[in-house]
Amino acid sequence: MDLTLKIWRQASANEKGQFINYPVTDISPDASFLEMLDILNEELVHKDEDPVAFDHDCREGICGACSLFINGRPHGPDKGITTCQMHMRHFKDGETIVIEPWRAKPFPVIKDLMVDRSAFDEIIQAGGFISVKTGGIPDANAIPIPKRVADIAMDAAACIGCGACVAACKNASAMLFVAAKVSQFARLPQGKVEARERVQNMVAKMDELGFGNCTNTYACEAECPKEISVSHIARMNSEFLISKLASQKK
Amino acid sequence: MSKTMISYSSITKKIIMALAGLFLVSFLLVHLSINILVLFDDTFELFNQAGHFMVTNPVIQTIQWVLFFGFILHIILGVIIQIQNWLARPKRYDKKYPSEMSFFSKYMIHTGAIVFIFLIIHFANFFIKLKFGNVESITYESGTYDNMGQMVYNLFKDGAYVVFYIVALLLLGFHLDHGIQSAFQSLGLNHTVYTPVIKLIGRLLAIFITLGFIAIPLVIYFFK
């Protein structure tokens, strides 16, 4: 396959960026998207040019490191997968592929296609944990949790924190990410103890960092590589409402 | 008021927006049920009677202030939310695929803004005239009332106004199509079985309200 890549190049956070077109030739349709970028980078290194910076780690769709806004969609055109799992067969020979970084105020560009997603870490630090010593692994079924509830918590826990929801949302809202984390803990007995403080603290941090407001467009669910449902957002909304109504001044 | 609203949490804003929005939908239904009376008789007796009830009934007059407050809340919060959302993405994408699953959700500020302009004109046309202007009165066997029916009739004989009215109401319909189902999600109600039903009812209600309001000027313009 011969392709033209229209890639966002930006030397650093403070410098102005621009799109640069790179032709790539003879790409196998079975190559992964990141392998294709590796090939481009090798060529750039050979020509003594600066390779394109992009995030990646496990390359098997579980770490949440890879990003890339490909042809207007986070993680590209295929549904329910991350960029690293996408193959070139989803593109047409001769096509121009536009590759951009995630765009959101709380996700500043570090270089080229890499953005700083530590805003998500800050949200987790605000309450995305359980503050008890959990000890060793408990025996199966030692803590009785109905299967249905465990399944919902597990669905929420599938979130890999890649930021595709923020990237896809027209408001750059982080609601799906925060909701997945809030919902995952709120459903389980270990997490219920701190549920009220958790939802308030995490939402407050999310707002403080400058993410947008959710307007229920559901682009997040459509583009999430782990297909996290917006029902978690509704659950967070009700968790938040209940925590606000029930909270008492100390 | 708006200064403290900016500091509201994003979810608090959503919830207030949803409650105010749903309240406004209930107002639209009451409004429509009264408007439709104008088509019932040529002397507008039913309509004028209903109008008289609305402007004299103390309960309605009290709720009117709640309604006014609901509008203000919904509008101010809507604008705050939109500005914050624009600020959340200072650099826009070069290419954006429409991933939104609720189509009209993208245009809430636009449809809302035009409905707001309509509201101001509507307010000037009816409410202010009624409160401060001199509306001709008409006497029936049941009593003497302001002849609001004639006011409506005269306005809806003006083609340009009818077109403007229909466009504004269609945009209101698009606004409601997203708004009604969205309000339930904002209030934390999302259910595998009920949510599709809520979405369907929301859409049908949006169509019903829009067609209901639009039918009145069309009937008056073409058939009366």
Coordinates of C-alpha atoms in Angstrom, one line a residue:
Chain A
M1 CA 0.0 0.0 0.0
D2 CA 1.1 3.5 -0.8
L3 CA -0.2 6.2 1.6
T4 CA 0.2 9.8 2.4
L5 CA 0.4 10.6 6.1
K6 CA -0.6 14.1 7.2
I7 CA 1.0 14.2 10.6
W8 CA 0.9 17.0 13.3
R9 CA 4.5 18.0 14.1
Q10 CA 5.2 20.1 17.1
A11 CA 8.7 20.3 18.5
S12 CA 7.6 21.0 22.1
A13 CA 4.7 22.2 24.2
N14 CA 5.6 25.8 23.8
E15 CA 6.3 25.8 20.1
K16 CA 3.7 26.2 17.3
G17 CA 2.9 23.0 15.5
Q18 CA 1.9 22.3 11.9
F19 CA 0.9 19.4 9.6
I20 CA 3.5 17.9 7.4
N21 CA 2.8 15.3 4.7
Y22 CA 4.9 12.2 4.6
P23 CA 4.5 9.6 1.8
V24 CA 5.0 6.0 2.8
T25 CA 5.3 3.2 0.2
D26 CA 5.0 -0.5 0.1
I27 CA 3.2 -0.9 3.4
S28 CA 1.8 -4.4 4.0
P29 CA -2.0 -4.4 4.7
D30 CA -1.2 -6.8 7.5
A31 CA 1.1 -4.3 9.2
S32 CA -0.2 -2.7 12.3
F33 CA -0.7 1.1 12.4
L34 CA 2.2 1.6 14.8
E35 CA 4.4 -0.7 12.7
M36 CA 3.6 1.6 9.7
L37 CA 4.7 4.6 11.8
D38 CA 7.9 2.6 12.9
I39 CA 8.7 2.2 9.2
L40 CA 8.2 5.9 8.6
N41 CA 10.4 6.7 11.6
E42 CA 13.2 4.4 10.4
E43 CA 13.2 6.2 7.0
L44 CA 13.2 9.6 8.8
V45 CA 16.2 8.5 10.9
H46 CA 18.1 7.3 7.8
K47 CA 17.5 10.7 6.3
D48 CA 18.8 12.4 9.5
E49 CA 15.3 13.8 10.2
D50 CA 13.5 14.0 13.5
P51 CA 11.3 10.9 13.9
V52 CA 7.7 11.3 14.8
A53 CA 7.0 11.1 18.5
F54 CA 4.0 9.0 19.6
D55 CA 3.0 7.1 22.7
H56 CA 3.0 3.2 22.7
D57 CA 3.9 0.5 25.1
C58 CA 2.4 -3.0 25.3
R59 CA 1.1 -3.0 21.7
E60 CA -1.6 -5.5 22.6
G61 CA -4.4 -3.2 23.6
I62 CA -4.3 -3.4 27.4
C63 CA -1.9 -0.7 28.6
G64 CA -3.7 2.4 27.4
A65 CA -0.5 4.1 26.3
C66 CA -1.1 4.5 22.6
S67 CA -3.4 7.3 21.4
L68 CA -3.5 9.0 18.0
F69 CA -6.5 10.8 16.5
I70 CA -6.7 9.1 13.1
N71 CA -8.9 10.5 10.3
G72 CA -11.0 12.3 12.9
R73 CA -11.4 9.4 15.3
P74 CA -9.5 8.4 18.4
H75 CA -7.7 5.0 17.8
G76 CA -8.8 5.1 14.2
P77 CA -11.8 3.7 12.2
D78 CA -12.1 0.3 13.7
K79 CA -14.5 -0.1 16.6
G80 CA -13.6 -1.4 20.1
I81 CA -9.8 -1.5 19.7
T82 CA -6.8 0.7 20.4
T83 CA -4.5 2.2 17.8
C84 CA -1.9 -0.6 18.3
Q85 CA -4.4 -3.3 17.4
M86 CA -5.5 -1.6 14.2
H87 CA -4.1 -2.9 10.9
M88 CA -3.5 -1.1 7.7
R89 CA -6.1 -3.2 5.9
H90 CA -8.7 -0.7 7.2
F91 CA -7.3 1.9 4.9
K92 CA -7.4 2.3 1.1
D93 CA -4.3 2.3 -1.1
G94 CA -3.4 5.8 -2.0
E95 CA -5.4 7.3 0.9
T96 CA -4.3 10.4 2.9
I97 CA -4.4 9.6 6.6
V98 CA -4.7 12.5 9.0
I99 CA -2.9 11.8 12.3
E100 CA -3.4 14.3 15.2
P101 CA -2.7 14.2 18.9
W102 CA -5.5 14.2 21.4
R103 CA -6.8 17.8 21.7
A104 CA -7.9 19.0 25.1
K105 CA -6.7 21.8 27.4
P106 CA -5.8 19.4 30.2
F107 CA -3.9 17.2 27.7
P108 CA -1.1 19.5 26.5
V109 CA 1.1 18.3 23.6
I110 CA 4.6 17.2 24.7
K111 CA 5.9 16.6 21.3
D112 CA 4.3 15.8 17.9
L113 CA 1.6 13.2 18.7
M114 CA 2.4 12.7 22.4
V115 CA 0.2 14.4 24.9
D116 CA 0.6 14.7 28.7
R117 CA -2.2 12.7 30.3
S118 CA -1.1 13.1 33.9
A119 CA -4.4 14.9 34.4
F120 CA -6.0 11.4 34.6
D121 CA -3.4 10.5 37.3
E122 CA -4.5 13.5 39.2
I123 CA -8.1 12.5 39.0
I124 CA -7.2 9.0 40.3
Q125 CA -5.2 10.5 43.1
A126 CA -8.2 12.5 44.1
G127 CA -10.2 9.3 45.0
G128 CA -9.7 6.5 42.6
F129 CA -8.5 4.1 45.2
I130 CA -9.5 2.2 48.4
S131 CA -7.7 3.4 51.5
V132 CA -7.5 0.1 53.4
K133 CA -4.8 -2.5 53.6
T134 CA -6.1 -5.2 51.3
G135 CA -3.6 -7.8 52.3
G136 CA -3.1 -10.9 50.2
I137 CA -5.4 -12.2 47.6
P138 CA -8.7 -13.3 49.3
D139 CA -10.2 -16.7 48.6
A140 CA -12.7 -16.8 45.8
N141 CA -16.2 -15.9 47.1
A142 CA -14.8 -14.9 50.5
I143 CA -16.6 -11.6 49.9
P144 CA -20.0 -12.3 48.6
I145 CA -20.7 -10.2 45.5
P146 CA -23.6 -11.0 43.2
K147 CA -22.5 -12.1 39.7
R148 CA -24.5 -9.3 38.1
V149 CA -22.9 -6.6 40.2
A150 CA -19.4 -8.1 39.7
D151 CA -20.0 -8.1 36.0
I152 CA -20.9 -4.4 36.0
A153 CA -17.9 -3.5 38.1
M154 CA -15.7 -5.5 35.8
D155 CA -17.1 -3.8 32.7
A156 CA -16.2 -0.4 34.3
A157 CA -12.8 -1.7 35.3
A158 CA -12.0 -2.5 31.6
C159 CA -11.2 1.2 31.2
I160 CA -7.5 1.5 30.3
G161 CA -7.4 5.3 30.8
C162 CA -6.2 6.1 27.3
G163 CA -8.2 9.3 27.0
A164 CA -10.1 8.5 23.8
C165 CA -13.3 9.6 25.5
V166 CA -11.8 13.1 26.1
A167 CA -10.4 13.1 22.6
A168 CA -13.7 12.1 21.0
C169 CA -16.0 14.4 23.0
K170 CA -16.9 17.7 21.4
N171 CA -16.6 19.2 24.9
A172 CA -13.3 17.4 25.8
S173 CA -15.2 16.0 28.8
A174 CA -13.6 13.3 30.9
M175 CA -16.9 12.0 32.2
L176 CA -16.7 8.5 30.8
F177 CA -13.2 7.9 32.3
V178 CA -14.2 9.3 35.7
A179 CA -17.5 7.5 35.6
A180 CA -15.9 4.2 34.9
K181 CA -13.6 4.6 37.9
V182 CA -16.3 5.8 40.2
S183 CA -18.7 3.1 39.1
Q184 CA -16.2 0.3 39.4
F185 CA -15.6 1.1 43.1
A186 CA -19.1 2.1 44.0
R187 CA -20.5 -1.3 42.9
L188 CA -18.2 -3.3 45.1
P189 CA -18.4 -3.6 48.9
Q190 CA -14.7 -2.6 49.4
G191 CA -15.3 0.6 47.5
K192 CA -18.7 1.5 48.9
V193 CA -17.2 2.7 52.2
E194 CA -15.7 5.8 50.6
A195 CA -18.1 6.1 47.7
R196 CA -19.5 9.5 48.7
E197 CA -16.2 11.3 49.2
R198 CA -14.8 9.6 46.2
V199 CA -17.4 10.8 43.7
Q200 CA -17.2 14.4 45.0
N201 CA -13.4 14.5 45.1
M202 CA -12.9 13.0 41.7
V203 CA -15.6 15.2 40.0
A204 CA -14.1 18.3 41.7
K205 CA -10.6 17.4 40.4
M206 CA -12.0 16.7 36.9
D207 CA -13.6 20.2 36.8
E208 CA -10.6 21.9 38.3
L209 CA -8.3 20.5 35.6
G210 CA -10.4 22.1 32.9
F211 CA -12.2 19.2 31.3
G212 CA -15.4 20.2 29.6
N213 CA -19.0 19.5 30.8
C214 CA -20.7 16.3 29.6
T215 CA -23.7 17.1 27.3
N216 CA -24.7 13.4 26.7
T217 CA -23.6 13.3 23.1
Y218 CA -22.3 9.7 23.7
A219 CA -19.3 10.1 21.3
C220 CA -17.2 8.7 24.2
E221 CA -19.0 5.4 24.2
A222 CA -18.9 5.2 20.4
E223 CA -15.1 5.7 20.3
C224 CA -14.0 4.0 23.6
P225 CA -11.6 1.1 22.7
K226 CA -13.0 -0.8 25.6
E227 CA -16.6 0.1 24.8
I228 CA -17.4 1.4 28.3
S229 CA -21.1 2.2 28.5
V230 CA -22.4 5.7 29.2
S231 CA -24.7 4.0 31.7
H232 CA -21.7 4.4 34.1
I233 CA -22.0 8.2 33.6
A234 CA -25.6 8.0 34.7
R235 CA -24.6 5.9 37.7
M236 CA -22.0 8.6 38.6
N237 CA -24.6 11.3 38.2
S238 CA -26.9 9.6 40.6
E239 CA -24.0 8.7 43.0
F240 CA -23.0 12.4 42.9
L241 CA -26.6 13.6 43.5
I242 CA -27.1 11.2 46.4
S243 CA -23.7 12.1 47.9
K244 CA -24.5 15.8 47.7
L245 CA -28.0 15.4 49.2
A246 CA -26.8 13.0 52.0
S247 CA -23.5 14.7 52.8
Q248 CA -23.3 16.3 56.2
K249 CA -21.1 19.1 57.4
K250 CA -18.5 17.7 59.8
Chain B
M1 CA -26.4 34.6 40.3
S2 CA -24.3 33.6 37.2
K3 CA -21.1 34.1 39.1
T4 CA -21.9 31.4 41.6
M5 CA -23.2 29.2 38.8
I6 CA -19.8 29.1 37.1
S7 CA -18.4 27.5 40.3
Y8 CA -21.0 24.8 40.3
S9 CA -19.7 21.3 39.7
S10 CA -20.2 20.1 36.1
I11 CA -22.7 17.4 37.4
T12 CA -24.6 20.0 39.5
K13 CA -25.0 22.1 36.4
K14 CA -26.2 19.1 34.4
I15 CA -28.8 18.1 37.0
I16 CA -30.2 21.7 37.3
M17 CA -30.2 21.9 33.5
A18 CA -32.2 18.7 33.3
L19 CA -34.7 19.6 36.0
A20 CA -35.3 23.0 34.5
G21 CA -35.5 21.5 31.0
L22 CA -38.1 18.9 32.0
F23 CA -40.1 21.6 33.8
L24 CA -40.1 23.7 30.6
V25 CA -41.3 20.7 28.6
S26 CA -44.3 20.4 30.9
F27 CA -45.0 24.1 30.3
L28 CA -44.9 23.5 26.6
L29 CA -47.5 20.8 26.9
V30 CA -49.8 23.1 28.9
H31 CA -49.1 25.9 26.4
L32 CA -49.9 23.7 23.4
S33 CA -53.1 22.4 25.0
I34 CA -54.4 26.0 25.3
N35 CA -53.1 27.1 21.9
I36 CA -55.0 24.3 20.1
L37 CA -58.3 25.7 21.4
V38 CA -58.0 28.7 19.0
L39 CA -58.9 26.3 16.2
F40 CA -62.1 25.1 17.9
D41 CA -64.5 27.9 17.2
D42 CA -64.5 30.9 14.9
T43 CA -65.4 33.3 17.7
F44 CA -62.3 32.1 19.8
E45 CA -64.6 31.8 22.8
L46 CA -62.9 28.7 24.2
F47 CA -59.4 30.1 23.6
N48 CA -60.2 33.5 25.1
Q49 CA -61.8 31.8 28.1
A50 CA -58.7 29.7 28.7
G51 CA -56.5 32.7 28.2
H52 CA -58.5 34.6 30.8
F53 CA -58.2 31.7 33.2
M54 CA -54.4 31.6 32.7
V55 CA -53.9 35.3 33.4
T56 CA -56.3 35.6 36.3
N57 CA -55.8 32.3 38.2
P58 CA -53.5 33.0 41.2
V59 CA -51.9 29.5 41.1
I60 CA -51.0 29.9 37.4
Q61 CA -49.8 33.4 38.1
T62 CA -47.5 32.1 40.9
I63 CA -46.2 29.2 38.7
Q64 CA -45.5 31.8 36.0
W65 CA -42.7 33.1 38.2
V66 CA -41.3 29.6 38.6
L67 CA -41.4 29.2 34.9
F68 CA -39.6 32.5 34.3
F69 CA -37.0 31.4 36.8
G70 CA -36.7 28.0 35.1
F71 CA -36.1 29.7 31.7
I72 CA -33.4 32.0 33.1
L73 CA -31.7 29.1 34.9
H74 CA -31.8 26.9 31.8
I75 CA -30.4 29.7 29.6
I76 CA -27.7 31.0 31.8
L77 CA -26.4 27.5 32.7
G78 CA -26.6 26.5 29.0
V79 CA -24.4 29.4 28.0
I80 CA -21.9 28.8 30.9
I81 CA -21.7 25.1 30.0
Q82 CA -21.1 25.9 26.3
I83 CA -18.4 28.5 27.0
Q84 CA -16.6 26.2 29.4
N85 CA -16.8 23.5 26.8
W86 CA -15.3 25.7 24.1
L87 CA -12.5 26.6 26.4
A88 CA -11.8 22.9 27.2
R89 CA -10.5 22.5 23.6
P90 CA -8.5 25.5 22.6
K91 CA -7.0 23.8 19.5
R92 CA -9.6 22.2 17.3
Y93 CA -9.1 19.1 15.2
D94 CA -8.2 19.3 11.5
K95 CA -10.5 16.4 10.7
K96 CA -13.3 15.2 12.9
Y97 CA -15.6 12.2 12.3
P98 CA -19.1 12.7 13.7
S99 CA -19.0 10.1 16.5
E100 CA -22.0 11.6 18.4
M101 CA -24.7 9.1 18.9
S102 CA -27.3 11.7 19.7
F103 CA -27.3 13.8 16.5
F104 CA -28.9 17.1 17.8
S105 CA -26.7 17.1 20.9
K106 CA -24.1 18.9 18.7
Y107 CA -26.4 21.8 18.1
M108 CA -28.0 22.5 21.5
I109 CA -26.5 25.9 21.8
H110 CA -27.5 26.9 18.2
T111 CA -31.0 25.6 18.4
G112 CA -31.3 27.0 21.9
A113 CA -30.1 30.4 20.8
I114 CA -32.6 30.7 18.0
V115 CA -35.4 29.5 20.2
F116 CA -34.3 32.2 22.7
I117 CA -34.6 34.9 20.0
F118 CA -38.0 33.5 19.1
L119 CA -38.9 33.7 22.8
I120 CA -38.1 37.4 23.0
I121 CA -40.1 38.2 19.9
H122 CA -42.9 36.0 21.1
F123 CA -42.8 37.7 24.5
A124 CA -43.1 41.1 22.8
N125 CA -45.9 40.0 20.6
F126 CA -48.2 38.5 23.2
F127 CA -47.2 38.7 26.8
I128 CA -46.2 42.4 26.8
K129 CA -49.2 43.5 24.7
L130 CA -51.4 41.5 27.0
K131 CA -50.0 43.0 30.2
F132 CA -49.4 46.6 29.1
G133 CA -51.0 47.1 25.7
N134 CA -54.6 47.5 24.8
V135 CA -56.1 44.4 23.6
E136 CA -59.7 44.6 22.2
S137 CA -62.2 42.8 24.4
I138 CA -65.0 40.7 23.3
T139 CA -68.3 39.8 25.0
Y140 CA -69.8 36.3 25.0
E141 CA -72.7 34.8 27.0
S142 CA -70.1 33.5 29.4
G143 CA -68.5 36.9 29.9
T144 CA -66.2 39.6 28.5
Y145 CA -62.6 38.7 27.8
D146 CA -59.5 40.1 26.0
N147 CA -59.8 38.9 22.4
M148 CA -56.4 37.1 22.3
G149 CA -57.8 34.7 19.7
Q150 CA -58.1 37.6 17.2
M151 CA -54.5 38.7 18.0
V152 CA -53.3 35.1 17.2
Y153 CA -55.4 35.0 14.1
N154 CA -54.0 38.3 12.8
L155 CA -50.4 37.3 13.4
F156 CA -50.9 33.9 11.7
K157 CA -52.3 35.6 8.6
D158 CA -48.9 37.2 8.1
G159 CA -46.9 34.7 5.9
A160 CA -43.4 35.9 7.0
Y161 CA -44.3 35.5 10.6
V162 CA -45.7 32.0 10.0
V163 CA -42.5 30.9 8.3
F164 CA -40.4 32.3 11.2
Y165 CA -42.7 30.6 13.7
I166 CA -42.4 27.2 11.9
V167 CA -38.6 27.4 11.6
A168 CA -38.3 28.3 15.3
L169 CA -40.6 25.5 16.3
L170 CA -38.7 23.0 14.2
L171 CA -35.5 24.0 15.9
L172 CA -37.2 23.7 19.3
G173 CA -38.2 20.2 18.2
F174 CA -34.6 19.3 17.5
H175 CA -33.6 20.8 20.8
L176 CA -36.2 18.6 22.6
D177 CA -35.2 15.5 20.7
H178 CA -31.9 15.5 22.4
G179 CA -33.0 17.3 25.5
I180 CA -35.7 15.1 26.9
Q181 CA -33.8 11.8 26.8
S182 CA -30.6 13.6 27.9
A183 CA -32.3 15.0 31.0
F184 CA -33.0 11.4 32.3
Q185 CA -29.3 10.5 31.7
S186 CA -28.2 13.6 33.6
L187 CA -30.5 12.7 36.5
G188 CA -28.8 9.3 36.7
L189 CA -31.5 7.3 35.1
N190 CA -30.1 4.8 32.7
H191 CA -31.5 1.4 32.3
T192 CA -31.1 -1.4 29.8
V193 CA -34.8 -1.7 29.3
Y194 CA -36.2 1.7 30.2
T195 CA -33.7 4.0 28.5
P196 CA -34.6 2.9 24.9
V197 CA -38.2 3.5 25.9
I198 CA -37.4 7.0 27.3
K199 CA -35.5 7.8 24.1
L200 CA -38.5 6.8 22.0
I201 CA -41.0 8.7 24.2
G202 CA -38.7 11.7 24.1
R203 CA -38.5 11.7 20.4
L204 CA -42.3 11.2 20.0
L205 CA -43.0 14.0 22.5
A206 CA -40.6 16.3 20.6
I207 CA -42.4 15.5 17.3
F208 CA -45.9 15.8 19.0
I209 CA -45.1 19.2 20.5
T210 CA -43.5 20.6 17.3
L211 CA -46.3 19.4 15.0
G212 CA -48.9 20.5 17.4
F213 CA -47.6 24.1 17.6
I214 CA -46.9 24.2 13.8
A215 CA -50.3 22.9 12.9
I216 CA -52.0 26.0 14.3
P217 CA -50.5 28.7 12.1
L218 CA -50.8 26.4 9.1
V219 CA -54.5 25.8 9.6
I220 CA -55.1 29.5 10.2
Y221 CA -53.1 30.7 7.3
F222 CA -54.5 28.2 4.7
F223 CA -57.9 27.3 5.9
K224 CA -59.4 30.0 8.1

